[in-house]
Amino acid sequence: MQRRRTGTIAVVSALGMTAVLGGCGLTGDSDGVTLRLVAADYGDSKENSSQKYWDELVKSYEAKNPDVHVDVTVYSWNDVDRKVREMVGAGKAPDMAQIGAYSDYADKDLLYRADDVLSIPVQADFVSQLAAAGQVNGVQYGLPFAASTRVLFYNKTLFAKAGIQPPKSWDDLAEAAEALKDEGVKYPYALPLGPEEAPAETMQWMLSGGGGYTDDVGTYSVDSPQNVTTFTWLRDKLVGKGLTGPVAPGKLNRAAAFDAFANGDVGMLNGHPSLMKAASDKGVKYGMVTTPGVDGESRNTLGVSDWMTAFKKNGHQEEIGDFLDFVYSEENVLDFSREYGLLPVTTSASQTMSTAAEDKKLKPFLDELLLSQLYPVGKTSWASVSADVKKHIGEAVAPGGSPEEVLGEIQATAMRAGSAE
């Protein structure tokens, strides 16, 4: 395959390095080259751990490339970003890391550019929205690895018992939540604004109210009138009326909300593809509809991508590129996406999945991906803003809380962090 070379040194935090990193980094010896990859775990048990996925993929790759060994260490999502940060700080960056963010490494010139390592056909195959989100100042450093979008899940059994239909607007959602509460449903609407994934639930609601973290030209607008209106509505119409369950939204994490849905205790919540299997395994009959918006179905939805990066520290640009071309083959992208209920990040795999009978349940999410908006991950300030959202956004909807004040404080953090960009 033709591979572009720019001659510049860049780094793509390569997909997921493994934990035992002793002398982490690329080594060359009489047996060839060793690439070290750190990756995140998408499994929910030992049986479907991402370590198993990578072990099988690496075995297949090494059979065709006996001079290259790939050493993969998998960490949980609670640890992987921190582990890679520590490795980089100690001067022992992995060759590749599959993690949640890339822009801070790109800003420090630690990563290969996408066109330094990927062949032209592979780079061109990324879904356009995801490829664009992987850019810093117009240059792609982040390689999208896994994607998801959000739709509104609802419990069909609880809805039938309450005699209600799936909501299309905020008013519909509030009325449905009231009816579910009257039937004794524990969480009429689960609102996970706890630190695990507060930025996602926050952005989904911002988009449904016509706002977002940034405006049309990419400037932070966290405290925009639209966002203030959205969180005031949440405080007054859902949280304040006891429609979000027994756990304060700022204390409720996504995993706990998903577990509660799978246990039949949640009427509605925003969810991504992995919730389908969790609910089905517990026998929950669920439906999925477009996220309700302020005046009807939301025109925009949240898209989320995790990132593969390739670090320059250890060299071996060609070997990294060849391995990543293999990782992003249509067959391997489909295998990973199907194993973990995620959306493919390449156009070729997306097209295959959209017409395959076995992937029929994922089609609503695939359709949403084309209309989705992603976090402003290309901003090096996003890490600070995201951390502030995790810490404080629950206060905006707490009884007596001030959405205007909380969003204003997060906006101030964004402006301070952004001034250095």
PDB file of C-alpha atoms in Angstrom, residues 102-377:
ATOM      1  CA  TYR A 102      -4.752  12.769  22.282  1.00  0.00           C
ATOM      2  CA  SER A 103      -4.516  16.538  21.866  1.00  0.00           C
ATOM      3  CA  ASP A 104      -2.254  17.265  24.829  1.00  0.00           C
ATOM      4  CA  TYR A 105       0.338  14.818  23.475  1.00  0.00           C
ATOM      5  CA  ALA A 106       0.011  16.248  19.983  1.00  0.00           C
ATOM      6  CA  ASP A 107       0.469  19.759  21.370  1.00  0.00           C
ATOM      7  CA  LYS A 108       3.805  18.662  22.866  1.00  0.00           C
ATOM      8  CA  ASP A 109       4.927  17.187  19.515  1.00  0.00           C
ATOM      9  CA  LEU A 110       5.022  13.664  20.926  1.00  0.00           C
ATOM     10  CA  LEU A 111       2.887  11.974  18.276  1.00  0.00           C
ATOM     11  CA  TYR A 112       3.235  10.892  14.692  1.00  0.00           C
ATOM     12  CA  ARG A 113       0.777  12.511  12.339  1.00  0.00           C
ATOM     13  CA  ALA A 114      -1.778  10.138  10.847  1.00  0.00           C
ATOM     14  CA  ASP A 115      -0.164  10.438   7.443  1.00  0.00           C
ATOM     15  CA  ASP A 116       3.232   9.603   8.939  1.00  0.00           C
ATOM     16  CA  VAL A 117       2.080   6.111   9.808  1.00  0.00           C
ATOM     17  CA  LEU A 118      -1.071   5.150   7.910  1.00  0.00           C
ATOM     18  CA  SER A 119      -1.346   4.229   4.241  1.00  0.00           C
ATOM     19  CA  ILE A 120      -3.450   6.604   2.158  1.00  0.00           C
ATOM     20  CA  PRO A 121      -6.400   4.152   1.728  1.00  0.00           C
ATOM     21  CA  VAL A 122      -6.583   3.457   5.461  1.00  0.00           C
ATOM     22  CA  GLN A 123      -6.499   7.107   6.492  1.00  0.00           C
ATOM     23  CA  ALA A 124      -9.063   8.004   3.829  1.00  0.00           C
ATOM     24  CA  ASP A 125     -11.412   5.291   5.125  1.00  0.00           C
ATOM     25  CA  PHE A 126     -12.106   6.944   8.492  1.00  0.00           C
ATOM     26  CA  VAL A 127     -15.650   8.282   8.949  1.00  0.00           C
ATOM     27  CA  SER A 128     -15.313  11.978   8.120  1.00  0.00           C
ATOM     28  CA  GLN A 129     -16.688  13.368  11.402  1.00  0.00           C
ATOM     29  CA  LEU A 130     -14.307  11.187  13.382  1.00  0.00           C
ATOM     30  CA  ALA A 131     -11.289  12.029  11.257  1.00  0.00           C
ATOM     31  CA  ALA A 132     -12.033  15.742  11.647  1.00  0.00           C
ATOM     32  CA  ALA A 133     -12.333  15.348  15.418  1.00  0.00           C
ATOM     33  CA  GLY A 134      -8.849  13.815  15.427  1.00  0.00           C
ATOM     34  CA  GLN A 135      -7.239  17.025  14.155  1.00  0.00           C
ATOM     35  CA  VAL A 136      -5.246  19.706  15.908  1.00  0.00           C
ATOM     36  CA  ASN A 137      -4.861  22.873  13.836  1.00  0.00           C
ATOM     37  CA  GLY A 138      -5.983  21.017  10.739  1.00  0.00           C
ATOM     38  CA  VAL A 139      -3.568  18.094  11.149  1.00  0.00           C
ATOM     39  CA  GLN A 140      -4.806  14.645  12.162  1.00  0.00           C
ATOM     40  CA  TYR A 141      -2.997  13.083  15.114  1.00  0.00           C
ATOM     41  CA  GLY A 142      -5.821  11.133  16.742  1.00  0.00           C
ATOM     42  CA  LEU A 143      -6.864   7.929  15.001  1.00  0.00           C
ATOM     43  CA  PRO A 144     -10.482   7.107  15.880  1.00  0.00           C
ATOM     44  CA  PHE A 145     -10.656   3.602  17.305  1.00  0.00           C
ATOM     45  CA  ALA A 146     -14.151   3.005  18.658  1.00  0.00           C
ATOM     46  CA  ALA A 147     -17.273   5.124  18.319  1.00  0.00           C
ATOM     47  CA  SER A 148     -20.751   5.326  19.757  1.00  0.00           C
ATOM     48  CA  THR A 149     -23.749   7.584  19.621  1.00  0.00           C
ATOM     49  CA  ARG A 150     -26.705   8.038  21.963  1.00  0.00           C
ATOM     50  CA  VAL A 151     -30.410   7.362  21.667  1.00  0.00           C
ATOM     51  CA  LEU A 152     -33.153   7.366  24.278  1.00  0.00           C
ATOM     52  CA  PHE A 153     -33.799   3.868  25.674  1.00  0.00           C
ATOM     53  CA  TYR A 154     -37.131   3.178  27.309  1.00  0.00           C
ATOM     54  CA  ASN A 155     -38.560   0.178  29.157  1.00  0.00           C
ATOM     55  CA  LYS A 156     -41.486  -1.077  27.079  1.00  0.00           C
ATOM     56  CA  THR A 157     -43.043  -2.987  29.967  1.00  0.00           C
ATOM     57  CA  LEU A 158     -43.034   0.018  32.298  1.00  0.00           C
ATOM     58  CA  PHE A 159     -44.332   2.295  29.537  1.00  0.00           C
ATOM     59  CA  ALA A 160     -47.204  -0.078  28.772  1.00  0.00           C
ATOM     60  CA  LYS A 161     -48.097  -0.290  32.448  1.00  0.00           C
ATOM     61  CA  ALA A 162     -48.163   3.512  32.688  1.00  0.00           C
ATOM     62  CA  GLY A 163     -50.138   3.804  29.432  1.00  0.00           C
ATOM     63  CA  ILE A 164     -47.646   6.174  27.797  1.00  0.00           C
ATOM     64  CA  GLN A 165     -45.826   6.535  24.473  1.00  0.00           C
ATOM     65  CA  PRO A 166     -42.105   7.221  23.855  1.00  0.00           C
ATOM     66  CA  PRO A 167     -41.409  10.970  24.169  1.00  0.00           C
ATOM     67  CA  LYS A 168     -40.438  13.229  21.291  1.00  0.00           C
ATOM     68  CA  SER A 169     -40.006  16.495  23.198  1.00  0.00           C
ATOM     69  CA  TRP A 170     -38.883  17.610  26.643  1.00  0.00           C
ATOM     70  CA  ASP A 171     -42.486  18.188  27.679  1.00  0.00           C
ATOM     71  CA  ASP A 172     -43.357  14.654  26.546  1.00  0.00           C
ATOM     72  CA  LEU A 173     -40.426  13.307  28.562  1.00  0.00           C
ATOM     73  CA  ALA A 174     -41.475  15.146  31.717  1.00  0.00           C
ATOM     74  CA  GLU A 175     -45.079  13.921  31.375  1.00  0.00           C
ATOM     75  CA  ALA A 176     -43.892  10.353  30.816  1.00  0.00           C
ATOM     76  CA  ALA A 177     -41.621  10.586  33.850  1.00  0.00           C
ATOM     77  CA  GLU A 178     -44.554  11.782  35.992  1.00  0.00           C
ATOM     78  CA  ALA A 179     -46.644   8.824  34.850  1.00  0.00           C
ATOM     79  CA  LEU A 180     -43.800   6.407  35.576  1.00  0.00           C
ATOM     80  CA  LYS A 181     -43.312   7.892  39.026  1.00  0.00           C
ATOM     81  CA  ASP A 182     -47.018   7.414  39.731  1.00  0.00           C
ATOM     82  CA  GLU A 183     -46.531   3.719  38.920  1.00  0.00           C
ATOM     83  CA  GLY A 184     -43.725   3.479  41.455  1.00  0.00           C
ATOM     84  CA  VAL A 185     -40.832   3.302  39.006  1.00  0.00           C
ATOM     85  CA  LYS A 186     -37.595   3.842  40.924  1.00  0.00           C
ATOM     86  CA  TYR A 187     -35.882   5.970  38.259  1.00  0.00           C
ATOM     87  CA  PRO A 188     -38.485   7.498  35.909  1.00  0.00           C
ATOM     88  CA  TYR A 189     -35.617   9.178  34.048  1.00  0.00           C
ATOM     89  CA  ALA A 190     -32.043   8.258  35.007  1.00  0.00           C
ATOM     90  CA  LEU A 191     -29.795  11.328  34.776  1.00  0.00           C
ATOM     91  CA  PRO A 192     -26.161  10.192  35.262  1.00  0.00           C
ATOM     92  CA  LEU A 193     -24.197  13.373  35.883  1.00  0.00           C
ATOM     93  CA  GLY A 194     -21.726  11.606  38.151  1.00  0.00           C
ATOM     94  CA  PRO A 195     -18.011  11.810  37.325  1.00  0.00           C
ATOM     95  CA  GLU A 196     -17.817   8.619  35.263  1.00  0.00           C
ATOM     96  CA  GLU A 197     -19.353  10.119  32.133  1.00  0.00           C
ATOM     97  CA  ALA A 198     -20.856  13.460  33.084  1.00  0.00           C
ATOM     98  CA  PRO A 199     -19.470  15.200  29.949  1.00  0.00           C
ATOM     99  CA  ALA A 200     -21.521  12.886  27.717  1.00  0.00           C
ATOM    100  CA  GLU A 201     -24.897  13.280  29.440  1.00  0.00           C
ATOM    101  CA  THR A 202     -24.213  17.008  29.718  1.00  0.00           C
ATOM    102  CA  MET A 203     -23.471  17.408  26.030  1.00  0.00           C
ATOM    103  CA  GLN A 204     -26.450  15.285  24.986  1.00  0.00           C
ATOM    104  CA  TRP A 205     -28.770  17.592  26.917  1.00  0.00           C
ATOM    105  CA  MET A 206     -26.997  20.715  25.654  1.00  0.00           C
ATOM    106  CA  LEU A 207     -27.434  19.568  22.049  1.00  0.00           C
ATOM    107  CA  SER A 208     -31.101  18.743  22.581  1.00  0.00           C
ATOM    108  CA  GLY A 209     -31.603  22.318  23.783  1.00  0.00           C
ATOM    109  CA  GLY A 210     -29.870  23.874  20.791  1.00  0.00           C
ATOM    110  CA  GLY A 211     -26.562  24.503  22.566  1.00  0.00           C
ATOM    111  CA  GLY A 212     -23.293  22.678  23.114  1.00  0.00           C
ATOM    112  CA  TYR A 213     -19.857  23.103  24.614  1.00  0.00           C
ATOM    113  CA  THR A 214     -18.806  25.334  21.707  1.00  0.00           C
ATOM    114  CA  ASP A 215     -20.499  27.645  19.231  1.00  0.00           C
ATOM    115  CA  ASP A 216     -20.516  27.365  15.430  1.00  0.00           C
ATOM    116  CA  VAL A 217     -16.970  28.700  15.122  1.00  0.00           C
ATOM    117  CA  GLY A 218     -15.532  26.465  17.833  1.00  0.00           C
ATOM    118  CA  THR A 219     -15.387  28.974  20.698  1.00  0.00           C
ATOM    119  CA  TYR A 220     -16.403  27.698  24.130  1.00  0.00           C
ATOM    120  CA  SER A 221     -19.986  28.668  24.960  1.00  0.00           C
ATOM    121  CA  VAL A 222     -20.687  26.565  28.042  1.00  0.00           C
ATOM    122  CA  ASP A 223     -22.759  29.300  29.710  1.00  0.00           C
ATOM    123  CA  SER A 224     -24.779  30.208  26.619  1.00  0.00           C
ATOM    124  CA  PRO A 225     -28.437  31.166  27.144  1.00  0.00           C
ATOM    125  CA  GLN A 226     -29.484  27.872  25.530  1.00  0.00           C
ATOM    126  CA  ASN A 227     -27.404  25.820  27.962  1.00  0.00           C
ATOM    127  CA  VAL A 228     -28.602  27.810  30.974  1.00  0.00           C
ATOM    128  CA  THR A 229     -32.202  27.228  29.859  1.00  0.00           C
ATOM    129  CA  THR A 230     -31.534  23.502  29.441  1.00  0.00           C
ATOM    130  CA  PHE A 231     -30.122  22.984  32.912  1.00  0.00           C
ATOM    131  CA  THR A 232     -32.739  25.208  34.512  1.00  0.00           C
ATOM    132  CA  TRP A 233     -35.378  22.984  32.913  1.00  0.00           C
ATOM    133  CA  LEU A 234     -33.655  19.847  34.197  1.00  0.00           C
ATOM    134  CA  ARG A 235     -33.457  21.288  37.706  1.00  0.00           C
ATOM    135  CA  ASP A 236     -37.062  22.460  37.812  1.00  0.00           C
ATOM    136  CA  LYS A 237     -38.941  19.934  35.678  1.00  0.00           C
ATOM    137  CA  LEU A 238     -37.138  16.667  36.426  1.00  0.00           C
ATOM    138  CA  VAL A 239     -34.818  16.745  39.427  1.00  0.00           C
ATOM    139  CA  GLY A 240     -36.917  19.138  41.507  1.00  0.00           C
ATOM    140  CA  LYS A 241     -40.018  17.012  40.980  1.00  0.00           C
ATOM    141  CA  GLY A 242     -38.355  13.800  42.085  1.00  0.00           C
ATOM    142  CA  LEU A 243     -38.362  12.264  38.606  1.00  0.00           C
ATOM    143  CA  THR A 244     -34.700  11.258  38.450  1.00  0.00           C
ATOM    144  CA  GLY A 245     -34.628   8.618  41.163  1.00  0.00           C
ATOM    145  CA  PRO A 246     -33.236   8.204  44.667  1.00  0.00           C
ATOM    146  CA  VAL A 247     -29.606   9.033  43.789  1.00  0.00           C
ATOM    147  CA  ALA A 248     -28.690  12.671  43.160  1.00  0.00           C
ATOM    148  CA  PRO A 249     -27.720  13.091  39.478  1.00  0.00           C
ATOM    149  CA  GLY A 250     -24.286  14.393  40.472  1.00  0.00           C
ATOM    150  CA  LYS A 251     -23.675  11.111  42.336  1.00  0.00           C
ATOM    151  CA  LEU A 252     -25.133   8.767  39.701  1.00  0.00           C
ATOM    152  CA  ASN A 253     -22.609   7.211  37.332  1.00  0.00           C
ATOM    153  CA  ARG A 254     -23.421   5.804  33.923  1.00  0.00           C
ATOM    154  CA  ALA A 255     -22.546   2.209  34.865  1.00  0.00           C
ATOM    155  CA  ALA A 256     -24.932   2.317  37.814  1.00  0.00           C
ATOM    156  CA  ALA A 257     -27.679   3.829  35.642  1.00  0.00           C
ATOM    157  CA  PHE A 258     -27.180   1.130  32.997  1.00  0.00           C
ATOM    158  CA  ASP A 259     -27.284  -1.581  35.670  1.00  0.00           C
ATOM    159  CA  ALA A 260     -30.504  -0.122  37.028  1.00  0.00           C
ATOM    160  CA  PHE A 261     -32.034  -0.126  33.537  1.00  0.00           C
ATOM    161  CA  ALA A 262     -30.983  -3.750  33.006  1.00  0.00           C
ATOM    162  CA  ASN A 263     -32.624  -4.581  36.346  1.00  0.00           C
ATOM    163  CA  GLY A 264     -35.918  -3.042  35.245  1.00  0.00           C
ATOM    164  CA  ASP A 265     -35.730  -0.057  37.600  1.00  0.00           C
ATOM    165  CA  VAL A 266     -35.398   2.731  34.990  1.00  0.00           C
ATOM    166  CA  GLY A 267     -38.110   4.068  32.721  1.00  0.00           C
ATOM    167  CA  MET A 268     -35.879   6.099  30.374  1.00  0.00           C
ATOM    168  CA  LEU A 269     -32.263   7.107  29.902  1.00  0.00           C
ATOM    169  CA  ASN A 270     -29.788   8.088  27.218  1.00  0.00           C
ATOM    170  CA  GLY A 271     -27.785   5.041  26.210  1.00  0.00           C
ATOM    171  CA  HIS A 272     -25.246   3.739  23.748  1.00  0.00           C
ATOM    172  CA  PRO A 273     -25.107   0.374  21.932  1.00  0.00           C
ATOM    173  CA  SER A 274     -23.651  -1.699  24.761  1.00  0.00           C
ATOM    174  CA  LEU A 275     -26.853  -1.209  26.762  1.00  0.00           C
ATOM    175  CA  MET A 276     -28.757  -3.364  24.283  1.00  0.00           C
ATOM    176  CA  LYS A 277     -26.965  -6.550  25.300  1.00  0.00           C
ATOM    177  CA  ALA A 278     -27.024  -5.742  29.008  1.00  0.00           C
ATOM    178  CA  ALA A 279     -30.796  -5.196  28.894  1.00  0.00           C
ATOM    179  CA  SER A 280     -31.479  -8.238  26.724  1.00  0.00           C
ATOM    180  CA  ASP A 281     -29.396 -10.496  28.959  1.00  0.00           C
ATOM    181  CA  LYS A 282     -31.654  -9.546  31.888  1.00  0.00           C
ATOM    182  CA  GLY A 283     -34.846  -9.980  29.881  1.00  0.00           C
ATOM    183  CA  VAL A 284     -35.740  -6.295  29.736  1.00  0.00           C
ATOM    184  CA  LYS A 285     -37.940  -5.371  26.785  1.00  0.00           C
ATOM    185  CA  TYR A 286     -36.662  -2.033  25.558  1.00  0.00           C
ATOM    186  CA  GLY A 287     -37.281   0.415  22.759  1.00  0.00           C
ATOM    187  CA  MET A 288     -35.063   3.131  21.292  1.00  0.00           C
ATOM    188  CA  VAL A 289     -36.022   6.532  19.894  1.00  0.00           C
ATOM    189  CA  THR A 290     -34.249   9.713  18.891  1.00  0.00           C
ATOM    190  CA  THR A 291     -33.300  11.883  21.858  1.00  0.00           C
ATOM    191  CA  PRO A 292     -36.144  14.274  22.692  1.00  0.00           C
ATOM    192  CA  GLY A 293     -35.423  17.953  22.119  1.00  0.00           C
ATOM    193  CA  VAL A 294     -36.851  21.178  23.423  1.00  0.00           C
ATOM    194  CA  ASP A 295     -39.436  21.398  20.601  1.00  0.00           C
ATOM    195  CA  GLY A 296     -39.461  17.832  19.273  1.00  0.00           C
ATOM    196  CA  GLU A 297     -36.881  15.251  18.266  1.00  0.00           C
ATOM    197  CA  SER A 298     -33.366  16.603  18.768  1.00  0.00           C
ATOM    198  CA  ARG A 299     -31.660  17.660  15.546  1.00  0.00           C
ATOM    199  CA  ASN A 300     -28.238  16.764  16.911  1.00  0.00           C
ATOM    200  CA  THR A 301     -26.891  13.894  18.933  1.00  0.00           C
ATOM    201  CA  LEU A 302     -23.697  13.159  20.762  1.00  0.00           C
ATOM    202  CA  GLY A 303     -20.989  11.140  19.088  1.00  0.00           C
ATOM    203  CA  VAL A 304     -18.096   9.755  21.136  1.00  0.00           C
ATOM    204  CA  SER A 305     -14.821   8.370  19.874  1.00  0.00           C
ATOM    205  CA  ASP A 306     -11.862   6.815  21.635  1.00  0.00           C
ATOM    206  CA  TRP A 307      -8.448   7.285  20.113  1.00  0.00           C
ATOM    207  CA  MET A 308      -5.401   5.384  18.950  1.00  0.00           C
ATOM    208  CA  THR A 309      -2.170   7.323  19.131  1.00  0.00           C
ATOM    209  CA  ALA A 310       1.322   6.610  17.830  1.00  0.00           C
ATOM    210  CA  PHE A 311       4.199   8.006  19.849  1.00  0.00           C
ATOM    211  CA  LYS A 312       7.466   9.083  18.223  1.00  0.00           C
ATOM    212  CA  LYS A 313       9.623   8.383  21.268  1.00  0.00           C
ATOM    213  CA  ASN A 314      10.898   4.952  20.209  1.00  0.00           C
ATOM    214  CA  GLY A 315      10.954   5.337  16.431  1.00  0.00           C
ATOM    215  CA  HIS A 316       9.925   2.368  14.265  1.00  0.00           C
ATOM    216  CA  GLN A 317       7.577   4.518  12.248  1.00  0.00           C
ATOM    217  CA  GLU A 318       7.281   1.939   9.463  1.00  0.00           C
ATOM    218  CA  GLU A 319       6.525  -0.948  11.827  1.00  0.00           C
ATOM    219  CA  ILE A 320       3.908   1.059  13.700  1.00  0.00           C
ATOM    220  CA  GLY A 321       2.291   2.057  10.424  1.00  0.00           C
ATOM    221  CA  ASP A 322       2.186  -1.479   9.094  1.00  0.00           C
ATOM    222  CA  PHE A 323       0.632  -2.803  12.297  1.00  0.00           C
ATOM    223  CA  LEU A 324      -1.982  -0.035  12.399  1.00  0.00           C
ATOM    224  CA  ASP A 325      -2.918  -0.663   8.770  1.00  0.00           C
ATOM    225  CA  PHE A 326      -3.624  -4.240   9.874  1.00  0.00           C
ATOM    226  CA  VAL A 327      -5.608  -3.063  12.924  1.00  0.00           C
ATOM    227  CA  TYR A 328      -7.804  -0.888  10.693  1.00  0.00           C
ATOM    228  CA  SER A 329      -8.550  -3.506   8.049  1.00  0.00           C
ATOM    229  CA  GLU A 330     -12.277  -3.886   7.449  1.00  0.00           C
ATOM    230  CA  GLU A 331     -12.299  -7.403   8.909  1.00  0.00           C
ATOM    231  CA  ASN A 332     -10.616  -6.376  12.144  1.00  0.00           C
ATOM    232  CA  VAL A 333     -12.694  -3.221  12.599  1.00  0.00           C
ATOM    233  CA  LEU A 334     -15.876  -5.275  12.167  1.00  0.00           C
ATOM    234  CA  ASP A 335     -14.675  -7.967  14.574  1.00  0.00           C
ATOM    235  CA  PHE A 336     -13.946  -5.419  17.299  1.00  0.00           C
ATOM    236  CA  SER A 337     -17.179  -3.477  16.786  1.00  0.00           C
ATOM    237  CA  ARG A 338     -19.319  -6.605  16.902  1.00  0.00           C
ATOM    238  CA  GLU A 339     -17.530  -8.036  19.920  1.00  0.00           C
ATOM    239  CA  TYR A 340     -18.168  -4.937  22.028  1.00  0.00           C
ATOM    240  CA  GLY A 341     -21.360  -3.498  20.552  1.00  0.00           C
ATOM    241  CA  LEU A 342     -19.640  -0.368  19.265  1.00  0.00           C
ATOM    242  CA  LEU A 343     -19.765   1.485  15.979  1.00  0.00           C
ATOM    243  CA  PRO A 344     -17.041   1.046  13.364  1.00  0.00           C
ATOM    244  CA  VAL A 345     -14.807   4.039  12.728  1.00  0.00           C
ATOM    245  CA  THR A 346     -14.240   3.328   9.033  1.00  0.00           C
ATOM    246  CA  THR A 347     -16.594   3.943   6.146  1.00  0.00           C
ATOM    247  CA  SER A 348     -16.045   0.498   4.646  1.00  0.00           C
ATOM    248  CA  ALA A 349     -16.949  -1.316   7.873  1.00  0.00           C
ATOM    249  CA  SER A 350     -19.892   1.033   8.482  1.00  0.00           C
ATOM    250  CA  GLN A 351     -21.321   0.281   5.053  1.00  0.00           C
ATOM    251  CA  THR A 352     -20.995  -3.447   5.624  1.00  0.00           C
ATOM    252  CA  MET A 353     -22.600  -3.240   9.043  1.00  0.00           C
ATOM    253  CA  SER A 354     -25.493  -1.070   7.852  1.00  0.00           C
ATOM    254  CA  THR A 355     -26.713  -3.818   5.510  1.00  0.00           C
ATOM    255  CA  ALA A 356     -25.788  -6.947   7.492  1.00  0.00           C
ATOM    256  CA  ALA A 357     -28.694  -8.770   9.122  1.00  0.00           C
ATOM    257  CA  GLU A 358     -26.608  -9.588  12.198  1.00  0.00           C
ATOM    258  CA  ASP A 359     -26.065  -5.866  12.832  1.00  0.00           C
ATOM    259  CA  LYS A 360     -29.668  -4.762  12.381  1.00  0.00           C
ATOM    260  CA  LYS A 361     -30.022  -3.541  15.964  1.00  0.00           C
ATOM    261  CA  LEU A 362     -27.078  -1.171  15.541  1.00  0.00           C
ATOM    262  CA  LYS A 363     -28.558   0.633  12.553  1.00  0.00           C
ATOM    263  CA  PRO A 364     -30.203   3.442  14.605  1.00  0.00           C
ATOM    264  CA  PHE A 365     -26.808   4.256  16.077  1.00  0.00           C
ATOM    265  CA  LEU A 366     -25.079   4.092  12.682  1.00  0.00           C
ATOM    266  CA  ASP A 367     -27.648   6.530  11.289  1.00  0.00           C
ATOM    267  CA  GLU A 368     -27.109   8.862  14.241  1.00  0.00           C
ATOM    268  CA  LEU A 369     -23.324   8.813  13.748  1.00  0.00           C
ATOM    269  CA  LEU A 370     -23.649  10.684  10.456  1.00  0.00           C
ATOM    270  CA  LEU A 371     -25.440  13.533  12.282  1.00  0.00           C
ATOM    271  CA  SER A 372     -23.454  13.437  15.486  1.00  0.00           C
ATOM    272  CA  GLN A 373     -21.294  16.072  17.136  1.00  0.00           C
ATOM    273  CA  LEU A 374     -18.219  15.096  19.132  1.00  0.00           C
ATOM    274  CA  TYR A 375     -16.505  16.617  22.117  1.00  0.00           C
ATOM    275  CA  PRO A 376     -14.041  19.396  21.201  1.00  0.00           C
ATOM    276  CA  VAL A 377     -11.196  16.907  21.686  1.00  0.00           C
TER     277      VAL A 377
END
